[in-house]
Short mmCIF file of C-alpha atoms in Angstrom, two decimals:
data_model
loop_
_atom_site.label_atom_id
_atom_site.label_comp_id
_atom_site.label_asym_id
_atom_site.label_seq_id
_atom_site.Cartn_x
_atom_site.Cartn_y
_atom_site.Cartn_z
CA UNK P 1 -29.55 -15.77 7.90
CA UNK P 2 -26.16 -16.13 6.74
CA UNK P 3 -22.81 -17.21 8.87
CA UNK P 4 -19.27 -17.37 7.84
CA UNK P 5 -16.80 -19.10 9.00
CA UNK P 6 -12.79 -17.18 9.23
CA UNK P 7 -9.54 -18.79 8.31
CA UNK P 8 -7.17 -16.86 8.99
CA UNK P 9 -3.84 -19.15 7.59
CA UNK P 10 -0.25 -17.87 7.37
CA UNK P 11 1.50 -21.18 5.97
CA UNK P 12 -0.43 -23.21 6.69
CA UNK P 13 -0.18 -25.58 3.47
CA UNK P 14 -0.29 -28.67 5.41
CA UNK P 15 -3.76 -27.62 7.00
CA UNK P 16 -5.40 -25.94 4.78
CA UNK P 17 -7.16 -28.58 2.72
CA UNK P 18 -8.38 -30.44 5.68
CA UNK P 19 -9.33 -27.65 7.42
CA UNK P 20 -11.78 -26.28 4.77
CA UNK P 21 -13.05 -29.95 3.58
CA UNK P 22 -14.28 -30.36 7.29
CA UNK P 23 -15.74 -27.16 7.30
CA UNK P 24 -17.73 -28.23 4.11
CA UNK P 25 -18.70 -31.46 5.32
CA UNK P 26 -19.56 -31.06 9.00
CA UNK P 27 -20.92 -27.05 8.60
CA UNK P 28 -22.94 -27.10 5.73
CA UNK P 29 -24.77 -23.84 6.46
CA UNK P 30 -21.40 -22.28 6.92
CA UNK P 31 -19.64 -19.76 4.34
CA UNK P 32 -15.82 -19.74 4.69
CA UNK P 33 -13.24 -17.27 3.88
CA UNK P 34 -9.90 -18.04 3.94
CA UNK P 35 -7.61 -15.02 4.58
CA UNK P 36 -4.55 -15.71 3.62
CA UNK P 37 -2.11 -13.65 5.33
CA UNK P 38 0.62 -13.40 2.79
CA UNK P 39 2.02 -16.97 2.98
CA UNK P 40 5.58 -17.65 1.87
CA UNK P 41 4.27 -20.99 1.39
CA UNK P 42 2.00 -22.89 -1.37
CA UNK P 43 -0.97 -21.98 0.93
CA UNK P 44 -1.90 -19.52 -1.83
CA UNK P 45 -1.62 -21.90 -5.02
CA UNK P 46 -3.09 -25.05 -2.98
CA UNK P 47 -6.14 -22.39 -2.18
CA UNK P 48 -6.70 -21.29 -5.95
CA UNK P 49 -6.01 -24.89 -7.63
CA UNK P 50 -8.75 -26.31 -4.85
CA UNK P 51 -11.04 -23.09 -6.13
CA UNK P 52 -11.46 -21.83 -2.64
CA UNK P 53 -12.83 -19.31 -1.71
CA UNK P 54 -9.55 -16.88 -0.54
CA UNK P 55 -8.68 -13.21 -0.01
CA UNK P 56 -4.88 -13.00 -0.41
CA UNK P 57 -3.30 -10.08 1.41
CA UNK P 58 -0.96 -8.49 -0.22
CA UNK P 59 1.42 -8.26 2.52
CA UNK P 60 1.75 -9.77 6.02
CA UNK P 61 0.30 -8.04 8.76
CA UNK P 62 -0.40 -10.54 11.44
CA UNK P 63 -2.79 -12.89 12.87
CA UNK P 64 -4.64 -10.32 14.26
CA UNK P 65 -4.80 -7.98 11.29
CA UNK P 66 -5.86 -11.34 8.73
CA UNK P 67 -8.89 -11.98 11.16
CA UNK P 68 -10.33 -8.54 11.37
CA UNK P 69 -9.66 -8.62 7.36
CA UNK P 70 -12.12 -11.51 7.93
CA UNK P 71 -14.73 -9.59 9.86
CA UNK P 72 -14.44 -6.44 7.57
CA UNK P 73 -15.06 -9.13 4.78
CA UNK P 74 -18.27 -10.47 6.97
CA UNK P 75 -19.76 -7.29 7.42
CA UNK P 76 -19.42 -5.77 3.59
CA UNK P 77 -20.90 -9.37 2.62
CA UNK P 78 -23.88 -9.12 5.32
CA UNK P 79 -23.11 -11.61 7.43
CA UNK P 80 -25.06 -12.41 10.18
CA UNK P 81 -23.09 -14.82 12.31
CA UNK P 82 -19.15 -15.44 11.56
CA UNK P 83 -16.74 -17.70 13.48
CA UNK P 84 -13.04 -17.93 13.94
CA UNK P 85 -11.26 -21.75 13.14
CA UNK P 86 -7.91 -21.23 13.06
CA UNK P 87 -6.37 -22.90 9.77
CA UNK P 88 -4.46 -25.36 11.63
CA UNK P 89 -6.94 -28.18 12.07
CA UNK P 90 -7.06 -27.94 15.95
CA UNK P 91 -10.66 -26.59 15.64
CA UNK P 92 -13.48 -29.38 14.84
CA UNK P 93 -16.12 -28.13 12.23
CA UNK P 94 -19.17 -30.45 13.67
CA UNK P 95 -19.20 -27.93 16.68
CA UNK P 96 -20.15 -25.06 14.71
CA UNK P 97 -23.54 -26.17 14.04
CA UNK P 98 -24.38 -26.76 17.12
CA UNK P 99 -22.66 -22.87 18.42
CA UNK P 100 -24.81 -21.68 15.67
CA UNK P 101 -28.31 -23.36 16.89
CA UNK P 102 -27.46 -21.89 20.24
CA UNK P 103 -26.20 -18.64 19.15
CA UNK P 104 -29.46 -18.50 17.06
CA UNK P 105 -31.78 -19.36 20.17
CA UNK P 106 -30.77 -17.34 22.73
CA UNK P 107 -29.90 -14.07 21.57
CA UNK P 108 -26.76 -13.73 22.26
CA UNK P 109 -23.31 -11.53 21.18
CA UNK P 110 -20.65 -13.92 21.13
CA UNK P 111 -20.20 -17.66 21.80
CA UNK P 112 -16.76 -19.17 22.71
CA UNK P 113 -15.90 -23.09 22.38
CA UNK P 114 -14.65 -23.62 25.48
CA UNK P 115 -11.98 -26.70 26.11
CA UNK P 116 -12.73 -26.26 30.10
CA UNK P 117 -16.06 -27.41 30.54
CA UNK P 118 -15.96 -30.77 29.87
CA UNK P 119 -12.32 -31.55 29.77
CA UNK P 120 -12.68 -33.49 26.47
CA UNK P 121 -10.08 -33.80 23.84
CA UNK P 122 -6.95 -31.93 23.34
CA UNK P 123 -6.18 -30.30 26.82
CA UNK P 124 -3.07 -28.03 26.41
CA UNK P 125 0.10 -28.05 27.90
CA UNK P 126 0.37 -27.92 31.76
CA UNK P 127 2.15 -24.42 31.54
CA UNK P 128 -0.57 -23.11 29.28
CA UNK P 129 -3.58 -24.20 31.45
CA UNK P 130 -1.90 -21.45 34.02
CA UNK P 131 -1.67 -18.86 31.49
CA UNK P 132 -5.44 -19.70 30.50
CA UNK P 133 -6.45 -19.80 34.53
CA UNK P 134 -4.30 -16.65 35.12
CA UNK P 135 -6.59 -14.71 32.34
CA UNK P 136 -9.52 -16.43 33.23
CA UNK P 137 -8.94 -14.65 36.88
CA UNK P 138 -8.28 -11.41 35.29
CA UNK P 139 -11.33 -11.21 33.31
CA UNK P 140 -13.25 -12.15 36.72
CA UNK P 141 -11.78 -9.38 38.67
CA UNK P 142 -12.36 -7.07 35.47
CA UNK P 143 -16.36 -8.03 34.65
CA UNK P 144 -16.98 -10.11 37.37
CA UNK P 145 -18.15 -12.83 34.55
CA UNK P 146 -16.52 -16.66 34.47
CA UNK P 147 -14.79 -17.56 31.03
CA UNK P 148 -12.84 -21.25 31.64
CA UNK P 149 -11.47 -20.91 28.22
CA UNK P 150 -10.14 -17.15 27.19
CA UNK P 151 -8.04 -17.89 25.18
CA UNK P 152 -10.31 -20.13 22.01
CA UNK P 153 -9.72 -18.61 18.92
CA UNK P 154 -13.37 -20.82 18.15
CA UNK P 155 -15.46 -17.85 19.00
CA UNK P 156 -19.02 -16.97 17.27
CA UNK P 157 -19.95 -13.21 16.79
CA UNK P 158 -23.26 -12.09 16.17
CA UNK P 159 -23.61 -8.48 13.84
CA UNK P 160 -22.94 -5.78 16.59
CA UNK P 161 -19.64 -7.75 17.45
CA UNK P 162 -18.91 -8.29 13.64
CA UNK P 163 -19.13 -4.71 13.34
CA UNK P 164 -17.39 -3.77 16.39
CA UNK P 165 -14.26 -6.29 15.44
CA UNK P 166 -14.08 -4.78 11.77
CA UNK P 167 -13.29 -1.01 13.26
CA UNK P 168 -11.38 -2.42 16.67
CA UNK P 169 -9.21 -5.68 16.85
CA UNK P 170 -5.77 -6.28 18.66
CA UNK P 171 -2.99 -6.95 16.52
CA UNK P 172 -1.80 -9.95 17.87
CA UNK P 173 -3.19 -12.32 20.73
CA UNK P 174 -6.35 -10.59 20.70
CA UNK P 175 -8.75 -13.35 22.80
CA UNK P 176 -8.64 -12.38 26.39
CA UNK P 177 -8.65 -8.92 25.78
CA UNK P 178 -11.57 -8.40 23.22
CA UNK P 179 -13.13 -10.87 25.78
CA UNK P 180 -12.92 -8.18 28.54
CA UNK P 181 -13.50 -4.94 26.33
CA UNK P 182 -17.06 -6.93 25.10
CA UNK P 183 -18.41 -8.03 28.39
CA UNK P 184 -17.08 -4.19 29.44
CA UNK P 185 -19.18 -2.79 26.55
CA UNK P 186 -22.54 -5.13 27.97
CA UNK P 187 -22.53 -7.57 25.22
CA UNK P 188 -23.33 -10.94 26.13
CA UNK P 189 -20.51 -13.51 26.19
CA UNK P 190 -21.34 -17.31 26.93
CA UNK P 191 -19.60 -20.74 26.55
CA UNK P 192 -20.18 -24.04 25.29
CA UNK P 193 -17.88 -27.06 26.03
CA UNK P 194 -16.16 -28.20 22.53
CA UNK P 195 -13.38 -30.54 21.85
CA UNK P 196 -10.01 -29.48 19.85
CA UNK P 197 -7.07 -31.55 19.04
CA UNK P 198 -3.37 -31.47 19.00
CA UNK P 199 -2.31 -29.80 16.02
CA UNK P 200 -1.14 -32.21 12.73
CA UNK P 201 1.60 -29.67 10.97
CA UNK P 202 3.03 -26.62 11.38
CA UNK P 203 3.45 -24.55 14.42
CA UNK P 204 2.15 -22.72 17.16
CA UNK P 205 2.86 -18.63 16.56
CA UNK P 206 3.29 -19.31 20.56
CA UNK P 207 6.72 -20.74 20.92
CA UNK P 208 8.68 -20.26 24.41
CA UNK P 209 10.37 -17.27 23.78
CA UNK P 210 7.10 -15.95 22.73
CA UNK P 211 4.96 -16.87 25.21
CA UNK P 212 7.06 -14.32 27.60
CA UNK P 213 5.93 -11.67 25.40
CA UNK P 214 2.74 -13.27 25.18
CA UNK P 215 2.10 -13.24 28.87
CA UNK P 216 3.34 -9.45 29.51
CA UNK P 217 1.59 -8.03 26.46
CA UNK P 218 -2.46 -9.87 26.90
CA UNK P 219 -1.82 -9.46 30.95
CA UNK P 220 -1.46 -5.61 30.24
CA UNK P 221 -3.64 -5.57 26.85
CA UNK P 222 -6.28 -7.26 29.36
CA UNK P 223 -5.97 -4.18 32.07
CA UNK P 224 -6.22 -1.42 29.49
CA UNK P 225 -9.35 -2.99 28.22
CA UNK P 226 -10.73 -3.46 32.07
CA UNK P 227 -10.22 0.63 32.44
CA UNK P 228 -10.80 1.12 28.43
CA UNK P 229 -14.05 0.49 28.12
CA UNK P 230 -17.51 1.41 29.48
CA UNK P 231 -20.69 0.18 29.40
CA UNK P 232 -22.71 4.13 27.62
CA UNK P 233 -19.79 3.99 25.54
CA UNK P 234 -21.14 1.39 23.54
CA UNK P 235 -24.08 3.78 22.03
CA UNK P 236 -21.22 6.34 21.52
CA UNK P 237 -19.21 3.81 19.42
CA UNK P 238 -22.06 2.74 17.82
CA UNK P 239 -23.13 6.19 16.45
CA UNK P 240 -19.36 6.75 15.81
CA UNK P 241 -18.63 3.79 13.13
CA UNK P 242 -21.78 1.85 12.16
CA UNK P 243 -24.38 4.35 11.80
CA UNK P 244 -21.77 6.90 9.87
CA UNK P 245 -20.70 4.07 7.88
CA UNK P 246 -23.08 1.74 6.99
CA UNK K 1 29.05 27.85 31.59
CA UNK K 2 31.78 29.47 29.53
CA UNK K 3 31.29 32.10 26.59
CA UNK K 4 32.38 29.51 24.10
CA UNK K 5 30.03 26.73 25.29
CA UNK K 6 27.48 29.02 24.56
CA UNK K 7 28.50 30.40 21.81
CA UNK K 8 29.18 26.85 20.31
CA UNK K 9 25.28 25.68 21.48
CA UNK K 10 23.57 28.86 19.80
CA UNK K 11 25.18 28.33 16.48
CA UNK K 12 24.54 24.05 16.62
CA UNK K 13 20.80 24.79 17.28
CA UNK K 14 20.45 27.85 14.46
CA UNK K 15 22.56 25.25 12.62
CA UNK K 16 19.90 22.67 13.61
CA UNK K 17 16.77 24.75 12.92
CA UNK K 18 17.69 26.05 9.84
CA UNK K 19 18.98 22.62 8.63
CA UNK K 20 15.09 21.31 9.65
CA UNK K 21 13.65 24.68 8.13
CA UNK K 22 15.43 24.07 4.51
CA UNK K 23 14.60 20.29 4.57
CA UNK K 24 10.60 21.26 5.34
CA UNK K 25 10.81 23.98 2.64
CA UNK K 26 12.05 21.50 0.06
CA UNK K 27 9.48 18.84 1.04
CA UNK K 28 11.73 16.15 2.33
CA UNK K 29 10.23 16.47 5.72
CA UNK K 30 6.20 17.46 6.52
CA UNK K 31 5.76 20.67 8.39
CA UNK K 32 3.38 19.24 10.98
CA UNK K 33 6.00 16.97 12.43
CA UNK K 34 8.94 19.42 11.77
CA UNK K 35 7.21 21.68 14.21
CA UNK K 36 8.38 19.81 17.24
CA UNK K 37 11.87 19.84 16.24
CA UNK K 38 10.96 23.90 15.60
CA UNK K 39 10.23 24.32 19.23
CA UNK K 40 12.83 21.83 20.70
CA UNK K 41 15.82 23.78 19.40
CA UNK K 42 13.90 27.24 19.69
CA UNK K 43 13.78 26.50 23.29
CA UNK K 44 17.06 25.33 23.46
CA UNK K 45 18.72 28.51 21.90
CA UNK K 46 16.54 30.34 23.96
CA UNK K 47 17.74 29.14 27.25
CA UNK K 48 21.10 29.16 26.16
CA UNK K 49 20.54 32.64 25.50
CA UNK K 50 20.32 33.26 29.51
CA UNK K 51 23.04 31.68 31.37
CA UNK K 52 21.97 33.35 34.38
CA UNK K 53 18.79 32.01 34.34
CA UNK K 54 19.53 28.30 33.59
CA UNK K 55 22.48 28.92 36.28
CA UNK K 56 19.42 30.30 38.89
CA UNK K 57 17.39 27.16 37.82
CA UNK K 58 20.29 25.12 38.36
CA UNK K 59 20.89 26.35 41.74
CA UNK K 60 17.31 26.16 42.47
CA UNK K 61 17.15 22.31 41.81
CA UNK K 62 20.56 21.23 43.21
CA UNK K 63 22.23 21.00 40.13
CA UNK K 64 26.53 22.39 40.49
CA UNK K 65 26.88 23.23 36.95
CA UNK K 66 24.41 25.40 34.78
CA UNK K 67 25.00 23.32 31.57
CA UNK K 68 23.56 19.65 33.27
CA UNK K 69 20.30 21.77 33.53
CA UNK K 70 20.62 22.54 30.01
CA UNK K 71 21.38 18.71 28.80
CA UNK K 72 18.30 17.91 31.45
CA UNK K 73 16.15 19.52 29.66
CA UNK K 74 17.58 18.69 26.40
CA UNK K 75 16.38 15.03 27.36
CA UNK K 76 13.11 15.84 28.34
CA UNK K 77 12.70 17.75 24.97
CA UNK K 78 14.31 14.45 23.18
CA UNK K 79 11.66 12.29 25.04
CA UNK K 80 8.85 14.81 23.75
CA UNK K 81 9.89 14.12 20.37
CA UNK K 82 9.79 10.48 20.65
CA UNK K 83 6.54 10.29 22.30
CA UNK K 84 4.85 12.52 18.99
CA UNK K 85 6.52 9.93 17.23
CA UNK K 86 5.16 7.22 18.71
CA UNK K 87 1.70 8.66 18.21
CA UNK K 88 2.36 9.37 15.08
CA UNK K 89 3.62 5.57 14.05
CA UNK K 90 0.25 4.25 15.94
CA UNK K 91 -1.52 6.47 14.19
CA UNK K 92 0.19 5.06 10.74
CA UNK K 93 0.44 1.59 11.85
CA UNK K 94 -3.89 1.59 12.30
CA UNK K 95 -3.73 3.19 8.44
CA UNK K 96 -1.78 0.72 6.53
CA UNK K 97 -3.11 -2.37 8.78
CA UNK K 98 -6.94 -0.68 7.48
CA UNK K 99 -5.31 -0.55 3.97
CA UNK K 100 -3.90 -3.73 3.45
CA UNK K 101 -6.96 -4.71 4.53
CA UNK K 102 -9.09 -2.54 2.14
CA UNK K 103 -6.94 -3.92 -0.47
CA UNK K 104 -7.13 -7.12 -0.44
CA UNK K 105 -10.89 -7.54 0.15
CA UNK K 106 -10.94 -5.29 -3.42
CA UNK K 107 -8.67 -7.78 -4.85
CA UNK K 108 -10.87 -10.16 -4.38
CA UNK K 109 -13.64 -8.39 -5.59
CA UNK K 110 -11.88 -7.83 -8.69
CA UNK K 111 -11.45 -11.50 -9.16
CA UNK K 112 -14.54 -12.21 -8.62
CA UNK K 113 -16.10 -9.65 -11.21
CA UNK K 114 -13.27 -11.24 -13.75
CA UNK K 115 -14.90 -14.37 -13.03
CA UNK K 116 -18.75 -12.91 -13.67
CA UNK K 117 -17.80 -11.50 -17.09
CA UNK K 118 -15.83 -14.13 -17.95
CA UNK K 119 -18.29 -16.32 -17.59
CA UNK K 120 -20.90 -13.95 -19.23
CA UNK K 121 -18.13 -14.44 -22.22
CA UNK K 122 -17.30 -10.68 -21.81
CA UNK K 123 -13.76 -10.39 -22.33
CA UNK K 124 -11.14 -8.82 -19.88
CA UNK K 125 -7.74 -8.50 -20.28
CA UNK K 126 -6.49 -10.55 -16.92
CA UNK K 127 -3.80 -8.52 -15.30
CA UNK K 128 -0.94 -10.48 -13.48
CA UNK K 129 -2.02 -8.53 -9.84
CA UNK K 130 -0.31 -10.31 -6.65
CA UNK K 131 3.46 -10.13 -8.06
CA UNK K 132 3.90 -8.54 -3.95
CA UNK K 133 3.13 -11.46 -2.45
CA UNK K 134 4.98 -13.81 -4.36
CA UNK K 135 8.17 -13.27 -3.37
CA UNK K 136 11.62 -12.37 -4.93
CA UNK K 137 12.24 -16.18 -5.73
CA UNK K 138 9.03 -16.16 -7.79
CA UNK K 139 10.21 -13.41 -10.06
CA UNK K 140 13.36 -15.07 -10.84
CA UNK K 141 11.64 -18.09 -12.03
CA UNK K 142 9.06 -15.77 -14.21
CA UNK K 143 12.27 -13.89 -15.42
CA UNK K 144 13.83 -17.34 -16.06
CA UNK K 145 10.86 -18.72 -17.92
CA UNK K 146 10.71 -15.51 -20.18
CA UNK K 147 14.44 -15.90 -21.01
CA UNK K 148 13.61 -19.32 -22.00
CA UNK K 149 10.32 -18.05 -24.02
CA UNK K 150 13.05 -15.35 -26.17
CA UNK K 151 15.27 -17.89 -26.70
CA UNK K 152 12.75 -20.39 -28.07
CA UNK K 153 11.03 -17.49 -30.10
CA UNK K 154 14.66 -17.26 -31.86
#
């Protein structure tokens, strides 16, 4: 049984090295990748002088393009499990244990650390718990299914969703909608409560003007993938990509 | 629509087609998406071709002059185009995102075989790969620091 764990980091400098050392200390049964997505910053050299283990793209292509790098990575290498912790810190590495003994016992497809269950540690701002609620609704009336937290980048995939998100990911903001096309395509999507924090350095790819954008495009990203996807086509893309190319 | 309009759109979209036709035969643009530019200004010098017709059409639909049907349906062609252009940039977009992708997961399999021989004392010659994503202010410095290397040679 092997997991990974993703970092997807675009200058993330100030992060990086805490990031990974928690990994390393709190997930021991973890392997990490760090996918660095072109950074104009030292993220690179910091990586190599610290003898991480990094692929360096060799140009930028987006959050969304870096993590499915990481999942294309995790199913060349055989990876069994692999998780998403963004490379900013806000994602604590002692929960991914625990994700994994669950994911591990109950057969499931994908795990997200959800923020909403408990209410414990970093919250979000006010305007941001709509957003979350507003996509949380959508992916009710979509699947019928309850996800409080939609928008965690800390989700676990087990192999068919490794293989799925190596041939189909979003380029950017992909959470609520691969949420939607999974539990569409009758894989099983469940939640555990975890804690994140604020985030030390750097900032949020989500400023205000972006956010705008941010709403518009996952709001209609999150429709397509209600109407996109059905349940027999999973066998159909299963025959297409993984038994032609594995 | 007057004799000289017409005469003035015929020759503009021979003009046009040939102009496409030339650039496809010397390879500066690909046939398969010089085809809808073949059709667009085939139709259009067809219709101009019939004045009555566009003028019936025109009629038909409400329109007062024959030459607004004309334009109207040089939009719609115009919007055709775009739209096999956008499917043609998705289409791209997925390619390179795939390749980059491709590329740097064989990067790093490269540095890790470097590694492996290295270590097995077989010798490679390490090539200086990532110069792209370094930036133009890292070759500066390199081309500064080789200056500095001449110099000190002489």
């Amino acid at each position: 049984m092997k997991a990974l764990v993703i970092i997807p980091a675009y200058n993330e400098a100030g992060n990086i090295i805490k990031t990974v050392e928690d990994i390393k200390k709190n997930a021991p049964s973890f392997d990490y990748v760090i996918i660095n997505d072109c950074s104009k910053d030292d993220t690179m050299r910091l990586c190599e002088r610290m003898k991480y283990n990094v692929v360096n793209m060799p140009l930028n292509s987006g959050i969304g393009a870096a993590v499915q790098c990481g999942y294309l990575y995790a199913k060349r290498y055989g990876y069994d499990y692999a998780v998403q912790v963004d490379g900013d810190g806000q994602h604590e590495a002692c929960f991914l244990e625990e994700m994994l003994h669950i994911m591990e016992k109950e057969k499931m497809n994908m795990l997200i650390g959800s923020r909403f269950i408990e209410n414990l540690g970093f919250q979000s701002s006010y305007l941001r718990r709509i957003g979350i609620k507003w996509f949380s609704f959508l992916i009710k009336c979509y699947t019928g299914e309850t996800i409080t937290d939609p928008t965690s980048g800390m989700r676990m995939a087990g192999r068919d969703i490794i293989n799925f998100f190596a041939e189909e990911y979003p380029k950017d903001y992909p959470e609520p909608e691969t949420a939607i096309a999974l539990l569409k395509l009758g894989y099983t999507v469940k939640e555990i409560p975890v804690q994140m924090k604020k985030r030390e350095e750097g900032k949020s790819s989500i400023s205000f003007k972006r956010s705008i954008y941010y709403m518009f495009k996952v709001t209609i990203a999150c429709c397509m993938a209600g109407v996109g996807y059905k349940k027999y086509e999973k066998e159909d893309f299963e025959d297409k990509y993984f038994k032609g190319a594995l | 629509m007057t004799g000289r309009l017409q005469f003035l759109i015929a020759v503009v979209t021979l003009i046009a087609l040939i102009y496409v036709a030339n650039k496809v035969r010397k390879r500066v643009i690909e046939l398969k998406y010089a085809l809808v530019w073949f059709l667009v200004t085939f139709l259009l010098f067809i219709m101009d071709l019939f004045p009555d017709t566009l003028g019936d059409m025109a009629r038909f639909l409400g329109i007062s002059l024959p030459i607004n049907m004309l334009i109207l349906f040089g939009f719609g062609f115009v919007l055709l185009i775009l739209y096999t252009f956008t499917i043609v940039i998705t289409n791209q977009d997925r390619r390179i995102k795939r390749l980059i992708q491709e590329v740097s997961i064989l990067n790093y399999r490269i540095d890790e075989l470097e590694n492996a021989l290295r270590k097995e004392d077989i010798k490679v010659k390490k090539i200086k790969t990532r110069t792209a994503d370094e930036g133009p202010e890292h070759k500066v410095k390199v081309e500064k620091q080789e200056k500095f290397k001449l110099l000190e040679e002489e």
